[in-house]
mmCIF file of C-alpha atoms in Angstrom:
data_model
loop_
_atom_site.group_PDB
_atom_site.id
_atom_site.type_symbol
_atom_site.label_atom_id
_atom_site.label_comp_id
_atom_site.label_asym_id
_atom_site.label_seq_id
_atom_site.Cartn_x
_atom_site.Cartn_y
_atom_site.Cartn_z
ATOM 1 C CA MET A 1 104.873 -122.313 -34.256
ATOM 2 C CA SER A 2 101.814 -119.878 -33.430
ATOM 3 C CA VAL A 3 98.780 -119.623 -31.815
ATOM 4 C CA LEU A 4 97.516 -121.646 -34.591
ATOM 5 C CA CYS A 5 99.947 -124.969 -33.546
ATOM 6 C CA GLY A 6 97.232 -127.806 -32.310
ATOM 7 C CA LEU A 7 94.706 -127.047 -35.444
ATOM 8 C CA ASN A 8 94.496 -129.415 -38.264
ATOM 9 C CA LYS A 9 96.916 -128.185 -41.007
ATOM 10 C CA SER A 10 94.230 -128.956 -43.820
ATOM 11 C CA VAL A 11 92.105 -126.235 -41.829
ATOM 12 C CA ILE A 12 95.068 -123.858 -41.613
ATOM 13 C CA ALA A 13 95.852 -124.269 -45.525
ATOM 14 C CA VAL A 14 91.443 -123.584 -46.135
ATOM 15 C CA ALA A 15 91.930 -120.808 -43.595
ATOM 16 C CA LYS A 16 95.170 -118.765 -45.402
ATOM 17 C CA LYS A 17 93.792 -119.294 -48.793
ATOM 18 C CA HIS A 18 90.804 -117.685 -48.007
ATOM 19 C CA TYR A 19 92.040 -114.512 -46.151
ATOM 20 C CA ASP A 20 94.934 -114.922 -48.933
ATOM 21 C CA ALA A 21 91.744 -114.230 -51.470
ATOM 22 C CA VAL A 22 89.914 -111.824 -50.103
ATOM 23 C CA LEU A 23 92.371 -109.642 -48.218
ATOM 24 C CA THR A 24 95.290 -109.721 -50.823
ATOM 25 C CA ASP A 25 94.552 -106.744 -52.899
ATOM 26 C CA ILE A 26 92.797 -104.601 -50.675
ATOM 27 C CA VAL A 27 96.304 -104.568 -48.630
ATOM 28 C CA LEU A 28 98.528 -104.294 -51.745
ATOM 29 C CA PRO A 29 98.294 -100.833 -52.470
ATOM 30 C CA TYR A 30 99.293 -99.693 -48.902
ATOM 31 C CA ARG A 31 102.185 -102.170 -48.633
ATOM 32 C CA GLU A 32 103.989 -101.116 -51.349
ATOM 33 C CA VAL A 33 103.818 -97.599 -50.267
ATOM 34 C CA HIS A 34 104.678 -98.410 -46.256
ATOM 35 C CA ARG A 35 108.197 -98.876 -47.041
ATOM 36 C CA TYR A 36 108.227 -95.062 -47.750
ATOM 37 C CA VAL A 37 105.904 -93.874 -45.312
ATOM 38 C CA ARG A 38 107.702 -95.711 -42.544
ATOM 39 C CA PRO A 39 111.045 -94.503 -42.442
ATOM 40 C CA VAL A 40 109.454 -90.828 -42.549
ATOM 41 C CA ILE A 41 106.934 -90.736 -39.838
ATOM 42 C CA CYS A 42 110.143 -93.159 -37.812
ATOM 43 C CA VAL A 43 112.175 -89.823 -38.248
ATOM 44 C CA VAL A 44 109.469 -86.911 -37.862
ATOM 45 C CA GLY A 45 108.977 -89.005 -34.824
ATOM 46 C CA VAL A 46 111.993 -89.333 -33.188
ATOM 47 C CA LEU A 47 112.552 -85.455 -33.670
ATOM 48 C CA ALA A 48 108.902 -84.532 -32.384
ATOM 49 C CA ASN A 49 109.336 -86.973 -29.063
ATOM 50 C CA ILE A 50 113.119 -85.493 -28.871
ATOM 51 C CA ALA A 51 111.586 -82.033 -28.365
ATOM 52 C CA ILE A 52 109.077 -83.005 -25.978
ATOM 53 C CA ILE A 53 111.839 -84.705 -23.955
ATOM 54 C CA LEU A 54 113.948 -81.719 -23.978
ATOM 55 C CA VAL A 55 111.313 -79.244 -23.249
ATOM 56 C CA LEU A 56 109.160 -80.587 -20.413
ATOM 57 C CA LEU A 57 112.880 -81.246 -19.123
ATOM 58 C CA ARG A 58 112.801 -77.167 -18.332
ATOM 59 C CA PRO A 59 112.157 -76.508 -14.676
ATOM 60 C CA VAL A 60 108.986 -74.421 -15.236
ATOM 61 C CA MET A 61 107.552 -77.861 -16.552
ATOM 62 C CA ARG A 62 108.874 -80.505 -15.007
ATOM 63 C CA ARG A 63 107.474 -79.793 -11.652
ATOM 64 C CA SER A 64 104.066 -81.693 -12.643
ATOM 65 C CA PRO A 65 103.631 -84.412 -11.967
ATOM 66 C CA ILE A 66 101.337 -85.435 -15.506
ATOM 67 C CA ASN A 67 104.356 -83.822 -17.278
ATOM 68 C CA ILE A 68 106.882 -86.494 -15.500
ATOM 69 C CA LEU A 69 104.313 -89.082 -17.039
ATOM 70 C CA LEU A 70 104.710 -87.609 -20.792
ATOM 71 C CA ILE A 71 108.367 -87.604 -20.516
ATOM 72 C CA VAL A 72 109.207 -90.938 -20.054
ATOM 73 C CA ILE A 73 106.077 -91.892 -22.401
ATOM 74 C CA ALA A 74 108.060 -89.799 -24.605
ATOM 75 C CA VAL A 75 111.522 -91.579 -24.178
ATOM 76 C CA PHE A 76 109.149 -95.096 -24.550
ATOM 77 C CA ASP A 77 108.007 -94.120 -27.932
ATOM 78 C CA MET A 78 111.219 -92.041 -29.059
ATOM 79 C CA THR A 79 113.622 -96.094 -28.345
ATOM 80 C CA LEU A 80 110.593 -97.496 -30.028
ATOM 81 C CA MET A 81 110.369 -96.113 -33.407
ATOM 82 C CA ALA A 82 114.515 -95.510 -33.908
ATOM 83 C CA THR A 83 114.780 -98.896 -32.964
ATOM 84 C CA TYR A 84 112.229 -99.918 -35.263
ATOM 85 C CA PHE A 85 113.655 -97.742 -38.140
ATOM 86 C CA VAL A 86 117.210 -99.543 -37.504
ATOM 87 C CA PHE A 87 115.197 -102.753 -37.885
ATOM 88 C CA GLY A 88 112.888 -101.985 -40.960
ATOM 89 C CA ALA A 89 116.272 -100.226 -43.091
ATOM 90 C CA ILE A 90 118.063 -103.605 -43.575
ATOM 91 C CA GLU A 91 116.139 -106.238 -46.293
ATOM 92 C CA MET A 92 116.517 -109.522 -46.629
ATOM 93 C CA CYS A 93 119.183 -109.443 -48.909
ATOM 94 C CA ASN A 94 121.498 -106.749 -46.902
ATOM 95 C CA PRO A 95 124.706 -108.612 -46.636
ATOM 96 C CA VAL A 96 124.203 -107.457 -42.635
ATOM 97 C CA PHE A 97 121.257 -109.555 -42.930
ATOM 98 C CA PHE A 98 123.206 -112.453 -42.709
ATOM 99 C CA SER A 99 125.475 -111.204 -39.813
ATOM 100 C CA TYR A 100 124.888 -112.954 -36.662
ATOM 101 C CA ALA A 101 124.514 -109.079 -34.973
ATOM 102 C CA TRP A 102 122.121 -109.039 -36.589
ATOM 103 C CA ILE A 103 119.716 -111.648 -35.408
ATOM 104 C CA VAL A 104 120.990 -110.430 -31.427
ATOM 105 C CA TYR A 105 119.573 -106.891 -32.681
ATOM 106 C CA THR A 106 115.851 -108.966 -34.361
ATOM 107 C CA GLN A 107 115.953 -110.809 -31.042
ATOM 108 C CA PHE A 108 116.632 -107.838 -28.665
ATOM 109 C CA TYR A 109 113.800 -105.780 -31.259
ATOM 110 C CA ALA A 110 111.497 -108.310 -31.002
ATOM 111 C CA ILE A 111 111.548 -108.350 -27.583
ATOM 112 C CA PHE A 112 112.231 -104.803 -26.303
ATOM 113 C CA SER A 113 108.934 -103.222 -28.851
ATOM 114 C CA VAL A 114 106.457 -105.776 -27.056
ATOM 115 C CA PHE A 115 107.728 -104.325 -23.981
ATOM 116 C CA ALA A 116 108.228 -100.282 -24.728
ATOM 117 C CA HIS A 117 105.157 -100.694 -26.307
ATOM 118 C CA SER A 118 103.333 -102.101 -24.187
ATOM 119 C CA ALA A 119 104.689 -99.668 -20.986
ATOM 120 C CA SER A 120 103.426 -96.566 -22.882
ATOM 121 C CA LEU A 121 100.700 -97.738 -22.947
ATOM 122 C CA TRP A 122 99.939 -98.464 -19.219
ATOM 123 C CA LEU A 123 102.040 -95.349 -18.770
ATOM 124 C CA THR A 124 98.591 -93.705 -20.658
ATOM 125 C CA VAL A 125 96.274 -95.467 -18.194
ATOM 126 C CA VAL A 126 98.176 -93.972 -14.930
ATOM 127 C CA MET A 127 98.347 -91.087 -16.238
ATOM 128 C CA ALA A 128 94.173 -90.958 -17.068
ATOM 129 C CA GLY A 129 93.798 -92.592 -14.048
ATOM 130 C CA MET A 130 95.652 -90.000 -11.374
ATOM 131 C CA ARG A 131 94.611 -87.091 -13.625
ATOM 132 C CA TYR A 132 90.952 -88.254 -12.600
ATOM 133 C CA LEU A 133 92.175 -88.330 -9.243
ATOM 134 C CA ILE A 134 93.490 -85.015 -9.021
ATOM 135 C CA LEU A 135 89.899 -83.786 -10.161
ATOM 136 C CA ARG A 136 88.323 -85.837 -7.526
ATOM 137 C CA GLN A 137 90.107 -84.690 -4.906
ATOM 138 C CA ALA A 138 90.016 -81.022 -5.778
ATOM 139 C CA ARG A 139 86.319 -81.342 -5.641
ATOM 140 C CA SER A 140 85.960 -83.392 -2.036
ATOM 141 C CA SER A 141 86.527 -81.697 1.317
ATOM 142 C CA ARG A 142 87.839 -84.964 2.521
ATOM 143 C CA GLY A 143 91.631 -85.599 3.485
ATOM 144 C CA GLY A 144 94.406 -87.868 2.595
ATOM 145 C CA PRO A 145 97.362 -88.030 0.261
ATOM 146 C CA SER A 146 98.229 -86.018 -2.698
ATOM 147 C CA VAL A 147 98.501 -88.119 -6.091
ATOM 148 C CA ASP A 148 99.235 -84.399 -7.040
ATOM 149 C CA SER A 149 102.718 -85.095 -6.606
ATOM 150 C CA THR A 150 106.493 -85.631 -8.252
ATOM 151 C CA ARG A 151 106.188 -89.098 -5.647
ATOM 152 C CA GLY A 152 102.508 -89.916 -7.487
ATOM 153 C CA ALA A 153 104.565 -90.019 -10.216
ATOM 154 C CA VAL A 154 107.006 -91.800 -9.741
ATOM 155 C CA ILE A 155 104.719 -94.943 -8.023
ATOM 156 C CA GLY A 156 102.397 -94.532 -11.350
ATOM 157 C CA VAL A 157 105.904 -95.077 -13.359
ATOM 158 C CA ILE A 158 107.072 -98.222 -10.991
ATOM 159 C CA ILE A 159 103.355 -99.858 -11.909
ATOM 160 C CA ALA A 160 103.563 -99.266 -15.491
ATOM 161 C CA MET A 161 106.975 -100.869 -15.489
ATOM 162 C CA ILE A 162 105.959 -103.626 -13.520
ATOM 163 C CA ILE A 163 102.988 -104.443 -15.015
ATOM 164 C CA SER A 164 104.600 -104.409 -18.754
ATOM 165 C CA LEU A 165 107.225 -106.907 -17.519
ATOM 166 C CA ILE A 166 104.828 -109.495 -16.241
ATOM 167 C CA GLY A 167 103.259 -109.336 -19.380
ATOM 168 C CA SER A 168 106.334 -109.149 -21.646
ATOM 169 C CA VAL A 169 107.785 -112.056 -19.320
ATOM 170 C CA PRO A 170 106.556 -115.311 -21.701
ATOM 171 C CA ASN A 171 107.530 -113.261 -24.427
ATOM 172 C CA PHE A 172 110.926 -112.554 -22.828
ATOM 173 C CA LEU A 173 111.132 -116.329 -23.097
ATOM 174 C CA ARG A 174 109.974 -117.045 -26.012
ATOM 175 C CA TYR A 175 113.210 -116.572 -28.738
ATOM 176 C CA ASN A 176 116.387 -118.869 -29.753
ATOM 177 C CA ILE A 177 118.997 -117.877 -32.074
ATOM 178 C CA ILE A 178 119.466 -121.160 -33.903
ATOM 179 C CA ASP A 179 122.836 -121.401 -36.510
ATOM 180 C CA HIS A 180 121.741 -123.173 -39.804
ATOM 181 C CA GLY A 181 125.549 -122.956 -41.221
ATOM 182 C CA ALA A 182 126.563 -121.752 -44.365
ATOM 183 C CA ARG A 183 123.636 -122.210 -47.086
ATOM 184 C CA PRO A 184 123.230 -120.630 -50.404
ATOM 185 C CA VAL A 185 122.714 -117.187 -50.686
ATOM 186 C CA PRO A 186 119.031 -116.808 -51.847
ATOM 187 C CA SER A 187 117.932 -116.886 -55.379
ATOM 188 C CA LEU A 188 116.532 -113.045 -54.585
ATOM 189 C CA CYS A 189 119.051 -111.740 -53.848
ATOM 190 C CA THR A 190 121.585 -113.402 -56.880
ATOM 191 C CA ALA A 191 118.877 -111.852 -59.202
ATOM 192 C CA GLU A 192 119.126 -109.117 -61.674
ATOM 193 C CA THR A 193 116.477 -107.344 -60.545
ATOM 194 C CA SER A 194 118.343 -107.554 -57.013
ATOM 195 C CA THR A 195 119.770 -104.432 -55.751
ATOM 196 C CA TYR A 196 122.067 -106.432 -53.952
ATOM 197 C CA ARG A 197 123.330 -108.462 -56.481
ATOM 198 C CA ARG A 198 126.791 -106.688 -56.672
ATOM 199 C CA HIS A 199 127.485 -108.178 -52.621
ATOM 200 C CA PHE A 200 127.249 -111.924 -54.075
ATOM 201 C CA VAL A 201 127.847 -112.876 -57.465
ATOM 202 C CA ASN A 202 131.651 -112.477 -57.021
ATOM 203 C CA GLU A 203 132.219 -113.693 -54.102
ATOM 204 C CA SER A 204 130.977 -117.197 -52.179
ATOM 205 C CA SER A 205 127.870 -119.157 -53.126
ATOM 206 C CA THR A 206 126.975 -119.499 -49.607
ATOM 207 C CA VAL A 207 126.191 -117.061 -46.313
ATOM 208 C CA ASN A 208 126.053 -118.015 -43.216
ATOM 209 C CA ALA A 209 122.173 -118.673 -41.720
ATOM 210 C CA PHE A 210 120.711 -117.698 -38.211
ATOM 211 C CA SER A 211 117.037 -117.536 -37.456
ATOM 212 C CA LEU A 212 114.632 -117.046 -34.932
ATOM 213 C CA GLY A 213 113.215 -120.424 -33.125
ATOM 214 C CA ARG A 214 111.430 -121.636 -29.898
ATOM 215 C CA PRO A 215 113.714 -123.555 -27.243
ATOM 216 C CA GLU A 216 112.901 -127.181 -27.104
ATOM 217 C CA TRP A 217 110.578 -126.787 -24.032
ATOM 218 C CA TRP A 218 108.026 -124.658 -25.930
ATOM 219 C CA ASN A 219 105.514 -126.346 -26.380
ATOM 220 C CA CYS A 220 101.697 -125.692 -27.704
ATOM 221 C CA GLY A 221 100.884 -124.816 -24.187
ATOM 222 C CA TRP A 222 103.182 -122.344 -23.961
ATOM 223 C CA GLU A 223 102.482 -120.631 -26.976
ATOM 224 C CA ARG A 224 99.081 -120.106 -26.082
ATOM 225 C CA PHE A 225 99.667 -118.816 -22.558
ATOM 226 C CA ASN A 226 102.191 -116.258 -24.383
ATOM 227 C CA PHE A 227 99.255 -115.276 -26.388
ATOM 228 C CA TRP A 228 96.410 -114.926 -23.971
ATOM 229 C CA THR A 229 99.429 -113.270 -21.406
ATOM 230 C CA SER A 230 100.029 -110.350 -23.480
ATOM 231 C CA GLY A 231 97.123 -110.022 -24.777
ATOM 232 C CA MET A 232 94.713 -108.974 -21.678
ATOM 233 C CA LEU A 233 97.212 -107.939 -19.688
ATOM 234 C CA LEU A 234 99.084 -105.548 -22.310
ATOM 235 C CA LYS A 235 96.573 -105.007 -24.435
ATOM 236 C CA ILE A 236 92.543 -105.707 -23.286
ATOM 237 C CA MET A 237 93.263 -104.749 -20.230
ATOM 238 C CA PRO A 238 94.552 -101.308 -20.987
ATOM 239 C CA CYS A 239 92.323 -100.530 -23.311
ATOM 240 C CA VAL A 240 88.969 -101.467 -21.325
ATOM 241 C CA LEU A 241 90.628 -99.035 -18.692
ATOM 242 C CA LEU A 242 91.709 -96.089 -20.905
ATOM 243 C CA THR A 243 87.778 -96.219 -21.850
ATOM 244 C CA ILE A 244 86.535 -95.831 -18.192
ATOM 245 C CA PHE A 245 88.949 -93.733 -17.548
ATOM 246 C CA MET A 246 88.267 -91.028 -20.827
ATOM 247 C CA ALA A 247 84.438 -91.819 -19.228
ATOM 248 C CA LEU A 248 84.938 -90.564 -16.115
ATOM 249 C CA LEU A 249 86.925 -87.779 -17.406
ATOM 250 C CA VAL A 250 84.565 -86.470 -20.300
ATOM 251 C CA ARG A 251 81.585 -86.502 -17.940
ATOM 252 C CA LEU A 252 84.228 -84.541 -14.953
ATOM 253 C CA LEU A 253 84.802 -81.589 -17.885
ATOM 254 C CA VAL A 254 80.935 -81.402 -18.692
ATOM 255 C CA GLU A 255 80.090 -81.126 -15.245
ATOM 256 C CA ALA A 256 83.066 -78.468 -14.422
ATOM 257 C CA ARG A 257 81.505 -76.660 -17.894
ATOM 258 C CA GLN A 258 77.926 -76.882 -16.203
ATOM 259 C CA ARG A 259 78.926 -75.372 -12.605
ATOM 260 C CA ARG A 260 81.016 -72.902 -14.361
ATOM 261 C CA ASN A 261 77.949 -71.871 -16.604
ATOM 262 C CA ARG A 262 75.907 -71.717 -13.324
ATOM 263 C CA LEU A 263 78.512 -69.624 -10.959
ATOM 264 C CA ARG A 264 78.824 -66.926 -14.168
ATOM 265 C CA ARG A 265 74.630 -66.268 -13.540
ATOM 266 C CA THR A 266 74.917 -65.922 -10.274
ATOM 267 C CA ILE A 267 78.398 -64.567 -9.106
ATOM 268 C CA HIS A 268 80.719 -62.539 -10.536
ATOM 269 C CA THR A 269 83.793 -64.472 -11.077
ATOM 270 C CA ASP A 270 87.753 -63.441 -10.222
ATOM 271 C CA THR A 271 89.561 -62.823 -14.012
ATOM 272 C CA ASN A 272 92.370 -65.168 -12.607
ATOM 273 C CA ARG A 273 90.364 -68.041 -10.864
ATOM 274 C CA ARG A 274 88.392 -68.362 -14.541
ATOM 275 C CA SER A 275 91.887 -68.223 -16.123
ATOM 276 C CA ARG A 276 93.267 -71.111 -13.920
ATOM 277 C CA ARG A 277 89.736 -72.995 -14.095
ATOM 278 C CA SER A 278 90.004 -72.145 -17.952
ATOM 279 C CA SER A 279 93.618 -74.066 -17.877
ATOM 280 C CA ALA A 280 92.666 -76.523 -15.981
ATOM 281 C CA GLU A 281 89.990 -77.923 -18.370
ATOM 282 C CA ARG A 282 92.226 -77.510 -21.383
ATOM 283 C CA THR A 283 94.726 -80.186 -19.735
ATOM 284 C CA THR A 284 92.224 -82.703 -19.474
ATOM 285 C CA THR A 285 90.269 -81.728 -22.660
ATOM 286 C CA MET A 286 94.474 -82.339 -24.002
ATOM 287 C CA LEU A 287 94.497 -85.580 -21.790
ATOM 288 C CA ILE A 288 91.343 -86.991 -22.919
ATOM 289 C CA LEU A 289 92.498 -86.364 -26.333
ATOM 290 C CA ILE A 290 95.848 -88.484 -25.843
ATOM 291 C CA VAL A 291 94.034 -90.913 -24.648
ATOM 292 C CA LEU A 292 91.336 -90.929 -27.702
ATOM 293 C CA VAL A 293 94.764 -91.666 -29.959
ATOM 294 C CA PHE A 294 95.660 -94.632 -28.160
ATOM 295 C CA LEU A 295 92.104 -96.111 -28.174
ATOM 296 C CA VAL A 296 91.799 -95.610 -31.857
ATOM 297 C CA THR A 297 95.468 -97.042 -32.829
ATOM 298 C CA GLU A 298 94.977 -99.533 -29.604
ATOM 299 C CA LEU A 299 91.534 -100.710 -30.137
ATOM 300 C CA PRO A 300 91.241 -102.380 -33.541
ATOM 301 C CA GLN A 301 94.991 -104.391 -32.224
ATOM 302 C CA GLY A 302 93.262 -105.428 -29.186
ATOM 303 C CA MET A 303 89.677 -106.784 -30.727
ATOM 304 C CA LEU A 304 92.023 -109.186 -33.307
ATOM 305 C CA VAL A 305 93.678 -110.523 -30.033
ATOM 306 C CA VAL A 306 90.017 -111.070 -29.165
ATOM 307 C CA ALA A 307 89.523 -112.519 -32.151
ATOM 308 C CA THR A 308 92.256 -114.936 -32.295
ATOM 309 C CA GLY A 309 92.061 -116.323 -28.927
ATOM 310 C CA ILE A 310 88.319 -117.411 -29.628
ATOM 311 C CA GLN A 311 88.902 -118.012 -33.580
ATOM 312 C CA PRO A 312 92.710 -118.377 -34.304
ATOM 313 C CA THR A 313 92.982 -118.438 -37.719
ATOM 314 C CA VAL A 314 91.978 -114.850 -37.793
ATOM 315 C CA LEU A 315 95.490 -114.356 -36.952
ATOM 316 C CA PHE A 316 96.166 -114.331 -40.772
ATOM 317 C CA ILE A 317 94.099 -111.326 -41.333
ATOM 318 C CA MET A 318 96.248 -109.524 -38.532
ATOM 319 C CA SER A 319 99.140 -110.535 -40.979
ATOM 320 C CA HIS A 320 97.654 -108.932 -44.569
ATOM 321 C CA PHE A 321 97.037 -105.654 -41.656
ATOM 322 C CA GLY A 322 100.199 -106.079 -40.059
ATOM 323 C CA ASP A 323 101.976 -103.041 -41.966
ATOM 324 C CA VAL A 324 98.381 -100.940 -41.450
ATOM 325 C CA LEU A 325 98.556 -101.717 -37.542
ATOM 326 C CA ASP A 326 102.371 -100.474 -37.658
ATOM 327 C CA LEU A 327 101.242 -97.325 -39.040
ATOM 328 C CA LEU A 328 98.910 -96.900 -35.899
ATOM 329 C CA SER A 329 101.552 -97.510 -33.240
ATOM 330 C CA LEU A 330 104.039 -94.732 -35.241
ATOM 331 C CA ILE A 331 101.575 -92.672 -35.588
ATOM 332 C CA ASN A 332 100.678 -93.133 -31.864
ATOM 333 C CA SER A 333 103.579 -92.806 -30.916
ATOM 334 C CA SER A 334 104.243 -89.541 -32.899
ATOM 335 C CA PHE A 335 101.021 -87.753 -32.750
ATOM 336 C CA ASN A 336 101.953 -86.746 -28.834
ATOM 337 C CA PHE A 337 103.450 -83.224 -30.204
ATOM 338 C CA VAL A 338 100.860 -82.007 -32.274
ATOM 339 C CA LEU A 339 98.582 -82.357 -29.382
ATOM 340 C CA TYR A 340 100.566 -80.276 -27.120
ATOM 341 C CA CYS A 341 101.645 -77.444 -29.293
ATOM 342 C CA THR A 342 98.259 -77.133 -30.458
ATOM 343 C CA MET A 343 96.282 -77.636 -26.699
ATOM 344 C CA SER A 344 98.827 -76.354 -24.241
ATOM 345 C CA ALA A 345 100.311 -72.069 -24.434
ATOM 346 C CA GLN A 346 102.928 -72.879 -22.114
ATOM 347 C CA PHE A 347 104.321 -75.997 -24.245
ATOM 348 C CA ARG A 348 104.048 -73.583 -26.503
ATOM 349 C CA LEU A 349 106.573 -70.897 -25.008
ATOM 350 C CA GLN A 350 109.139 -73.460 -23.337
ATOM 351 C CA PHE A 351 109.560 -74.507 -27.131
ATOM 352 C CA ILE A 352 110.514 -71.434 -28.090
ATOM 353 C CA LEU A 353 112.306 -70.320 -25.133
ATOM 354 C CA THR A 354 114.141 -73.673 -26.085
ATOM 355 C CA PHE A 355 114.537 -73.877 -29.280
ATOM 356 C CA GLY A 356 114.468 -70.122 -30.060
ATOM 357 C CA ALA A 357 118.553 -70.383 -30.677
ATOM 358 C CA CYS A 358 118.634 -72.604 -33.240
ATOM 359 C CA CYS A 359 116.716 -70.209 -35.083
ATOM 360 C CA LYS A 360 115.911 -66.783 -34.712
ATOM 361 C CA ARG A 361 113.871 -65.407 -37.409
ATOM 362 C CA CYS A 362 111.437 -68.862 -37.384
ATOM 363 C CA PHE A 363 110.646 -68.049 -33.712
ATOM 364 C CA ALA A 364 111.033 -64.468 -33.626
ATOM 365 C CA MET A 365 107.939 -62.739 -31.547
ATOM 366 C CA PRO A 366 105.727 -60.778 -33.559
ATOM 367 C CA ARG A 367 106.170 -56.604 -32.960
ATOM 368 C CA ASP A 368 102.516 -56.045 -31.408
ATOM 369 C CA THR A 369 101.869 -56.307 -28.122
ATOM 370 C CA VAL A 370 101.195 -59.837 -27.544
ATOM 371 C CA THR A 371 99.910 -61.385 -23.907
ATOM 372 C CA THR A 372 100.949 -64.800 -22.763
ATOM 373 C CA PHE A 373 100.461 -66.421 -19.150
ATOM 374 C CA ILE A 374 102.250 -68.989 -17.983
ATOM 375 C CA THR A 375 100.605 -71.297 -15.047
ATOM 376 C CA SER A 376 103.030 -72.147 -12.499
ATOM 377 C CA ARG A 377 102.941 -73.391 -8.549
ATOM 378 C CA ALA A 378 106.531 -72.138 -7.348
ATOM 379 C CA ALA A 379 106.552 -70.021 -4.739
ATOM 380 C CA PRO A 380 106.218 -65.887 -4.862
ATOM 381 C CA ASN A 381 110.409 -66.131 -4.523
ATOM 382 C CA ASP A 382 110.469 -68.320 -7.475
ATOM 383 C CA MET A 383 108.192 -66.953 -9.667
ATOM 384 C CA LYS A 384 110.213 -63.381 -9.472
ATOM 385 C CA SER A 385 113.290 -65.312 -10.628
ATOM 386 C CA GLU A 386 111.106 -66.960 -13.052
ATOM 387 C CA CYS A 387 110.353 -63.206 -14.731
ATOM 388 C CA ALA A 388 114.487 -62.796 -13.903
ATOM 389 C CA ARG A 389 114.946 -65.563 -16.400
ATOM 390 C CA LEU A 390 112.377 -64.839 -18.826
ATOM 391 C CA THR A 391 113.258 -61.389 -19.505
ATOM 392 C CA THR A 392 117.537 -62.716 -20.000
ATOM 393 C CA GLU A 393 116.222 -64.824 -22.556
ATOM 394 C CA LEU A 394 113.543 -62.424 -24.023
ATOM 395 C CA ASN A 395 115.121 -59.160 -24.472
ATOM 396 C CA GLY A 396 118.303 -60.447 -26.548
ATOM 397 C CA ASN A 397 120.410 -62.186 -24.502
ATOM 398 C CA GLY A 398 118.355 -65.267 -25.071
ATOM 399 C CA PRO A 399 117.124 -66.758 -28.134
ATOM 400 C CA LEU A 400 114.672 -64.957 -28.805
ATOM 401 C CA SER A 401 114.789 -60.695 -30.103
ATOM 402 C CA ALA A 402 111.826 -59.037 -29.152
ATOM 403 C CA SER A 403 111.725 -56.836 -26.245
ATOM 404 C CA VAL A 404 109.447 -57.788 -23.223
ATOM 405 C CA VAL A 405 108.183 -56.372 -20.033
ATOM 406 C CA LEU A 406 107.621 -59.152 -17.408
ATOM 407 C CA SER A 407 105.566 -58.281 -14.372
ATOM 408 C CA ALA A 408 104.436 -61.015 -11.695
ATOM 409 C CA SER A 409 100.750 -61.374 -10.319
ATOM 410 C CA VAL A 410 100.885 -63.846 -7.399
ATOM 411 C CA ASP A 411 97.808 -64.911 -5.858
ATOM 412 C CA GLU A 412 98.483 -65.518 -2.204
ATOM 413 C CA SER A 413 94.963 -67.243 -1.256
ATOM 414 C CA PRO A 414 94.819 -69.067 2.063
ATOM 415 C CA ASN A 415 93.960 -72.094 0.096
ATOM 416 C CA GLY A 416 97.666 -72.109 -2.233
ATOM 417 C CA GLY A 417 95.744 -71.361 -6.005
ATOM 418 C CA ASP A 418 98.284 -71.261 -8.882
ATOM 419 C CA GLN A 419 100.539 -68.402 -9.522
ATOM 420 C CA ARG A 420 100.402 -66.506 -12.772
ATOM 421 C CA LEU A 421 103.619 -64.665 -15.096
ATOM 422 C CA ALA A 422 101.844 -62.524 -17.331
ATOM 423 C CA ALA A 423 104.570 -61.442 -20.725
ATOM 424 C CA THR A 424 104.158 -59.242 -22.819
ATOM 425 C CA ALA A 425 105.923 -58.928 -26.075
ATOM 426 C CA VAL A 426 106.005 -55.426 -27.616
#
């Protein structure tokens, strides 16, 4: 049963024949490649998200509420790609495919994948909204509860989880395991070209057959309710909100740069303050790119959901482009690591400090002088301890072999500006 339920069978048959004739030749070349591309992206994505989690869990990184949200997003992306890797690894004729344990895992994946993907999407919405509110509060003189806090991040995570759970409830109830008993082995599995032929030729000619069905009370009305609930709440709404927040963040970024250019022409600005503004703009730019990647990968699916709701036969387009949509989701789940490494000098340094011991030659710092600034909101005493810790790590007792001179430059202005730690490798 699908969103096509209730339509005339002849209409469904004509639509299927039409879309098969138009789209099969278009998607077939990639369909052959997808089985090889999928596991590679999954493995790389899982490792990349593990690296993100370990780096952002370092003390100097987890102080930021935005980083807390990024950690939770990485956890969901990692588990989603890991479960998808297992799901795609078991082919139809694999003996495991006919086991009860596998149908239970299939049911789990069908439920969990929807929840995890929607949670990651809504967490990105929360992150974009939080960044916008932080920048608005920084520009406004009015008081109020600070959004830039761990408490704000935790509340944002809870909100994203609740929305994702509500949108996934119909999907939780949609599946039911059906036991068909002993059935003949499919001819595809016993063919000469089958990789798994040896598992069935000399054994019993039957296998236990299980499938995922619908509960007896599940009818066409429930199917359409599930479609629109998940489509609107888990696809359309977050895409619309991401578009709005991205536009607002871009506007704030443009205004900040225009204001900075005016100040440069009129007054002399302190070097540390200019650097802090530049760092804030880089953070905002990185978050805009994260939101943009989500939009590029999720918006096509959202548009197809709306089109299918209006014209149910569009579902055949989604089925033909299923592998392409899977690829977009996989890229979305693994691309954040590239953005962090290219956009954040602090992330790159903490990545080196975290994984430098694994490969000193790969992560050894050059002998020429390199100056790296780490932005922190630590108190002056904490900054001194951070200097001592980094000195220990970078001077041979830690993962890096370069000798390093560290000095702390603390801005103790009345407004409590960011503190800065200068690490110079020589």
